[in-house]
Coordinates of C-alpha atoms in Angstrom, one line a residue:
X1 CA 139.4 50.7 118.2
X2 CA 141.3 47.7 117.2
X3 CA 143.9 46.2 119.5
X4 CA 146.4 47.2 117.7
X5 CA 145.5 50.9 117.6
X6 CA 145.0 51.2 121.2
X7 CA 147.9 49.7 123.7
X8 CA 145.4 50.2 126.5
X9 CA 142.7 48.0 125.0
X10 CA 141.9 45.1 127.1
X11 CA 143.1 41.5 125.6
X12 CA 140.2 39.2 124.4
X13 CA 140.2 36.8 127.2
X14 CA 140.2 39.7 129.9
X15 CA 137.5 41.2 127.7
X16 CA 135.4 38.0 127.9
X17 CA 135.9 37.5 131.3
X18 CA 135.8 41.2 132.7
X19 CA 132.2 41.0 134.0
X20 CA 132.5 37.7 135.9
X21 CA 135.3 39.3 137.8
X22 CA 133.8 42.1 138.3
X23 CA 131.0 40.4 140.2
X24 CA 133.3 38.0 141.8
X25 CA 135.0 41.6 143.5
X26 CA 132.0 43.2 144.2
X27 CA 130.9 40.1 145.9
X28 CA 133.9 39.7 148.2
X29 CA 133.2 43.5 149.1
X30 CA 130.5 42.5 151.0
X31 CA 132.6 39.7 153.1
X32 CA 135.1 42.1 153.9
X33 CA 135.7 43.6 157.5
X34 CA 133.4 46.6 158.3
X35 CA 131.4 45.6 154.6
X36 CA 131.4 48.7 151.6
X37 CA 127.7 47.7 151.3
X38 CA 126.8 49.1 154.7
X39 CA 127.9 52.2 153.6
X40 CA 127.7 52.8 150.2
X41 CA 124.3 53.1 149.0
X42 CA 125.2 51.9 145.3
X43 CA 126.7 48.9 146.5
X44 CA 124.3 48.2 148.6
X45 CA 122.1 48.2 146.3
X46 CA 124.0 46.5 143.2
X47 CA 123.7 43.3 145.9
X48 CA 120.2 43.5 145.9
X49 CA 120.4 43.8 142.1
X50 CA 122.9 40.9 141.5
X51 CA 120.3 38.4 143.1
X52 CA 117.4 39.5 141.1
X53 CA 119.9 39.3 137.7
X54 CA 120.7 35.7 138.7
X55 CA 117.2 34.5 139.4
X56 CA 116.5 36.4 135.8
X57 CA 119.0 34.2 134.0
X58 CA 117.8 31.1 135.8
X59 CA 114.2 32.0 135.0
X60 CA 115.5 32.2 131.4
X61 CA 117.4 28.9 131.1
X62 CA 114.9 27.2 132.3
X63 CA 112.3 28.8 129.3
X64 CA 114.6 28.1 127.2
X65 CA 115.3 24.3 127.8
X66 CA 111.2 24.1 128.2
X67 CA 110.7 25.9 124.5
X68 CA 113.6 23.1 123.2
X69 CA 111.5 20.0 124.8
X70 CA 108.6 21.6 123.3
X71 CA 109.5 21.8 119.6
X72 CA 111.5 18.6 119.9
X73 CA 108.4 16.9 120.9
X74 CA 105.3 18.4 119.5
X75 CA 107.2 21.2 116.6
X76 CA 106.6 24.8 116.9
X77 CA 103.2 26.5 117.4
X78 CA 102.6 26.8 113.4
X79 CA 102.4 25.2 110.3
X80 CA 103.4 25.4 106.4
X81 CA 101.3 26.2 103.7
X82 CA 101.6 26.7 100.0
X83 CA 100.0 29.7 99.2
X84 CA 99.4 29.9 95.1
X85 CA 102.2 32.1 93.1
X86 CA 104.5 32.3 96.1
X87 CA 107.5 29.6 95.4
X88 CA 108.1 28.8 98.9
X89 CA 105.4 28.0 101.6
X90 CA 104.5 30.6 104.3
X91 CA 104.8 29.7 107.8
X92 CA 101.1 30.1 109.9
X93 CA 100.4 31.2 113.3
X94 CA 96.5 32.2 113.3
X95 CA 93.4 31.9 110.9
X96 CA 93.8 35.3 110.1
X97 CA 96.8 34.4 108.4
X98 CA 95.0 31.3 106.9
X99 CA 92.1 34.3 105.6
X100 CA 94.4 36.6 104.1
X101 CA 97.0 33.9 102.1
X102 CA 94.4 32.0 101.3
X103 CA 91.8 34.2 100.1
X104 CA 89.4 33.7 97.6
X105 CA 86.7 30.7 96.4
X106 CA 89.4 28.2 94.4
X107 CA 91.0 28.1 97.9
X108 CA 88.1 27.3 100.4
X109 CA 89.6 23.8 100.6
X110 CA 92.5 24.8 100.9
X111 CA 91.8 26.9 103.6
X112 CA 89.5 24.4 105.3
X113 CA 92.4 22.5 105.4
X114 CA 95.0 24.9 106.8
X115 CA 92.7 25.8 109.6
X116 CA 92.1 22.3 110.4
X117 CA 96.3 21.6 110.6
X118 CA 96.4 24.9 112.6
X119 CA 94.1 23.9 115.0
X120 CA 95.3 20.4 115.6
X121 CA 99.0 21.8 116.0
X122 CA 97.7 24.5 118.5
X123 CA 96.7 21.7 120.4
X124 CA 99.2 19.4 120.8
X125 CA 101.2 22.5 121.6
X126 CA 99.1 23.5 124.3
X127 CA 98.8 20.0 125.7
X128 CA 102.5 19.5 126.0
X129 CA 102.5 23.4 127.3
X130 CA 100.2 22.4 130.3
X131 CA 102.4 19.0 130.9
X132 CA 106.0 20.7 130.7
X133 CA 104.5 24.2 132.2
X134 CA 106.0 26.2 129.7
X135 CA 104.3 29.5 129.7
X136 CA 104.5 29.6 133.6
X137 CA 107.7 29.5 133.3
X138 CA 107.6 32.2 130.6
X139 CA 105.7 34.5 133.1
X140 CA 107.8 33.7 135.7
X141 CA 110.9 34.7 133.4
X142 CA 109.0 37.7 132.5
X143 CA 108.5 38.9 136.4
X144 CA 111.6 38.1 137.5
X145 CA 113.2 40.5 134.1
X146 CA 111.1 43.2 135.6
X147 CA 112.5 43.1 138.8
X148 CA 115.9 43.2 137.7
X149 CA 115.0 45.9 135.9
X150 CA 113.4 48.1 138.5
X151 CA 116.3 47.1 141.0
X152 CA 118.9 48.3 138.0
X153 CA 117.0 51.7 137.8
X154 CA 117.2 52.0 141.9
X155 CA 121.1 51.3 141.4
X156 CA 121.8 53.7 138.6
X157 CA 120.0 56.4 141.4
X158 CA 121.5 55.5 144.5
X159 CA 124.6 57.5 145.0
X160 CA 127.9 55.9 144.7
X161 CA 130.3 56.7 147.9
X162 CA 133.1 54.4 147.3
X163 CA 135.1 53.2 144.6
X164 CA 133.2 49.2 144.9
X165 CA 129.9 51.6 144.3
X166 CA 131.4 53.0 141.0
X167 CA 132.4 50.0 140.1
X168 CA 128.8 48.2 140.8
X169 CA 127.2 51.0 138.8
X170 CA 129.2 50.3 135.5
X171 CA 129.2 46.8 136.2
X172 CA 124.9 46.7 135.6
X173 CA 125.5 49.2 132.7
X174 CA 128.3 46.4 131.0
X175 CA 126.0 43.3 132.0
X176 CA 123.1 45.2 130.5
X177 CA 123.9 46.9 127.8
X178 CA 126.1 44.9 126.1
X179 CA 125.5 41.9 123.4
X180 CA 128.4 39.6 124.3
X181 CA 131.3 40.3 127.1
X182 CA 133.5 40.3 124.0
X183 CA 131.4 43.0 122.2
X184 CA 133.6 45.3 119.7
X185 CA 131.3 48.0 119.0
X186 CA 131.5 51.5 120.8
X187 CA 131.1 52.1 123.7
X188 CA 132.1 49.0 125.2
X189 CA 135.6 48.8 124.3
X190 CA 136.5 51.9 126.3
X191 CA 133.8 50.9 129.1
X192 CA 135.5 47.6 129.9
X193 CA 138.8 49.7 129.9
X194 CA 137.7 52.0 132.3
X195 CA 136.5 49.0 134.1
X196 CA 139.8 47.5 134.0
X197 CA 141.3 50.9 135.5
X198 CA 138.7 50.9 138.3
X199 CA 139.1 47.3 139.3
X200 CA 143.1 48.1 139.3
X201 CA 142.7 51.1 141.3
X202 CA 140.5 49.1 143.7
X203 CA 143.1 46.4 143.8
X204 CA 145.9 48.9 145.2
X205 CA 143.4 51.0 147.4
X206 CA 142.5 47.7 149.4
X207 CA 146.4 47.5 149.4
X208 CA 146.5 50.4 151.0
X209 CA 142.9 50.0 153.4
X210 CA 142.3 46.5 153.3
X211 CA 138.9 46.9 154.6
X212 CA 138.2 48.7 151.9
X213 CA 135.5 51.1 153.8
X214 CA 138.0 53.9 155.4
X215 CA 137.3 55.6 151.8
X216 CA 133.9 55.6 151.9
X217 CA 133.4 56.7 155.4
X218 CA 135.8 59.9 154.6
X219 CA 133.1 60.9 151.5
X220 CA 130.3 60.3 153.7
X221 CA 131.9 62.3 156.2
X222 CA 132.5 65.1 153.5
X223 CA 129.1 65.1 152.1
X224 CA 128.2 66.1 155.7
X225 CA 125.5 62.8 155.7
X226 CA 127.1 60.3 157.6
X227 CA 127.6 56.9 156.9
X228 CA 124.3 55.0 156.4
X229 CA 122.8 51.6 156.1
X230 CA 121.6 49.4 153.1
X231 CA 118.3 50.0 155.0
X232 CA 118.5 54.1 154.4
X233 CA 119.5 54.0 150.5
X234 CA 115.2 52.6 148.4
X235 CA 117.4 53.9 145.4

């Protein structure tokens, strides 16, 4: 919906910014007296989470200034090549490419010639690879995406017993899930509002029990399981 269908509908800068302050709360929840994370599983775990999803988007800046140095200095890993009765030329990545546009015996030298260019351009790319250590750092961004992954999965399982560990839950679903913080199309709109409810209602509980963990130790309690440590909850 459309701000002006829906009074409720967060405005564009709180939209934008509603996931940096949600990790900016569920951060101080871990400072607080008598911390939510020792007792709620889900937040627990969403702290665990957060660091891998950092060292995810540092692992992915730094690909992606090593792919820019790359193609500034040596182009991309391909090269251009008229093909006969096309009017533009095709971009090439392999000699199998090369065999199939360029089939035929009035195009052996232009093949010849394209898997020559190829193979030259595939070098300097791989030399400047091995000097700027670009595909490490691809594996390492690949790794570390995996981790964040598998920690998201043990978050979305670990049972929520606070408000902070609802909160932490939709918090990796919004960060996730969505294509830009501003991101119009359902159902993100009425996520971030219930976002916006749950970090309001958080804001008065914590009013009301500063520490913020009196909550969670009386659903503990009435789940019969006690309150337990980071250490209990593998997701």
């Amino acid at each position: 919906m459309g701000d002006s269908e829906n009074s409720r509908t967060l405005p564009s800068n709180t939209r934008i910014n509603i996931i940096s302050h949600t990790t900016d709360f569920l951060t101080r929840g871990q400072n607080r007296q008598g911390s939510v994370a020792a007792i709620d599983p889900a937040h627990a775990k969403w702290l665990e989470w957060n660091d891998a999803h950092r060292e995810f988007c540092l692992r992915c800046h730094h690909q992606q200034r090593l792919e820019t140095q790359m193609v500034e200095a040596v182009g991309f890993p391909t090269i251009e090549v008229c093909v006969p009765g096309e009017p533009a030329p095709a971009t090439i990545q392999s000699n199998a490419e090369i065999e199939s546009l360029l089939h035929g015996p009035d195009n052996a030298a232009a093949r010849d010639k394209a898997r020559g260019d190829l193979s030259a351009q595939l070098s300097r790319w791989k030399a400047a690879d091995k000097r700027m250590g670009y595909s490490k750092a691809r594996k390492a961004e690949r790794i570390a995406g995996d981790r964040e992954l598998a920690f998201a999965a043990e978050l979305w399982d670990a049972p929520a017993r606070s408000l902070e560990g609802v909160i932490a839950k939709l918090h990796a679903v919004l960060t996730l899930g969505i294509s830009s913080p501003d991101c119009n199309e359902f159902p993100w709109p009425p996520l971030r509002s219930v976002m916006n409810d749950l970090l309001e209602t958080a804001r008065v509980q914590h009013i009301v029990e500063p520490n913020g963990v009196a909550a969670a130790q009386r659903s503990a309690q009435f789940d019969g399981i006690g309150p337990r440590s980071s250490r209990d909850c593998g997701g």
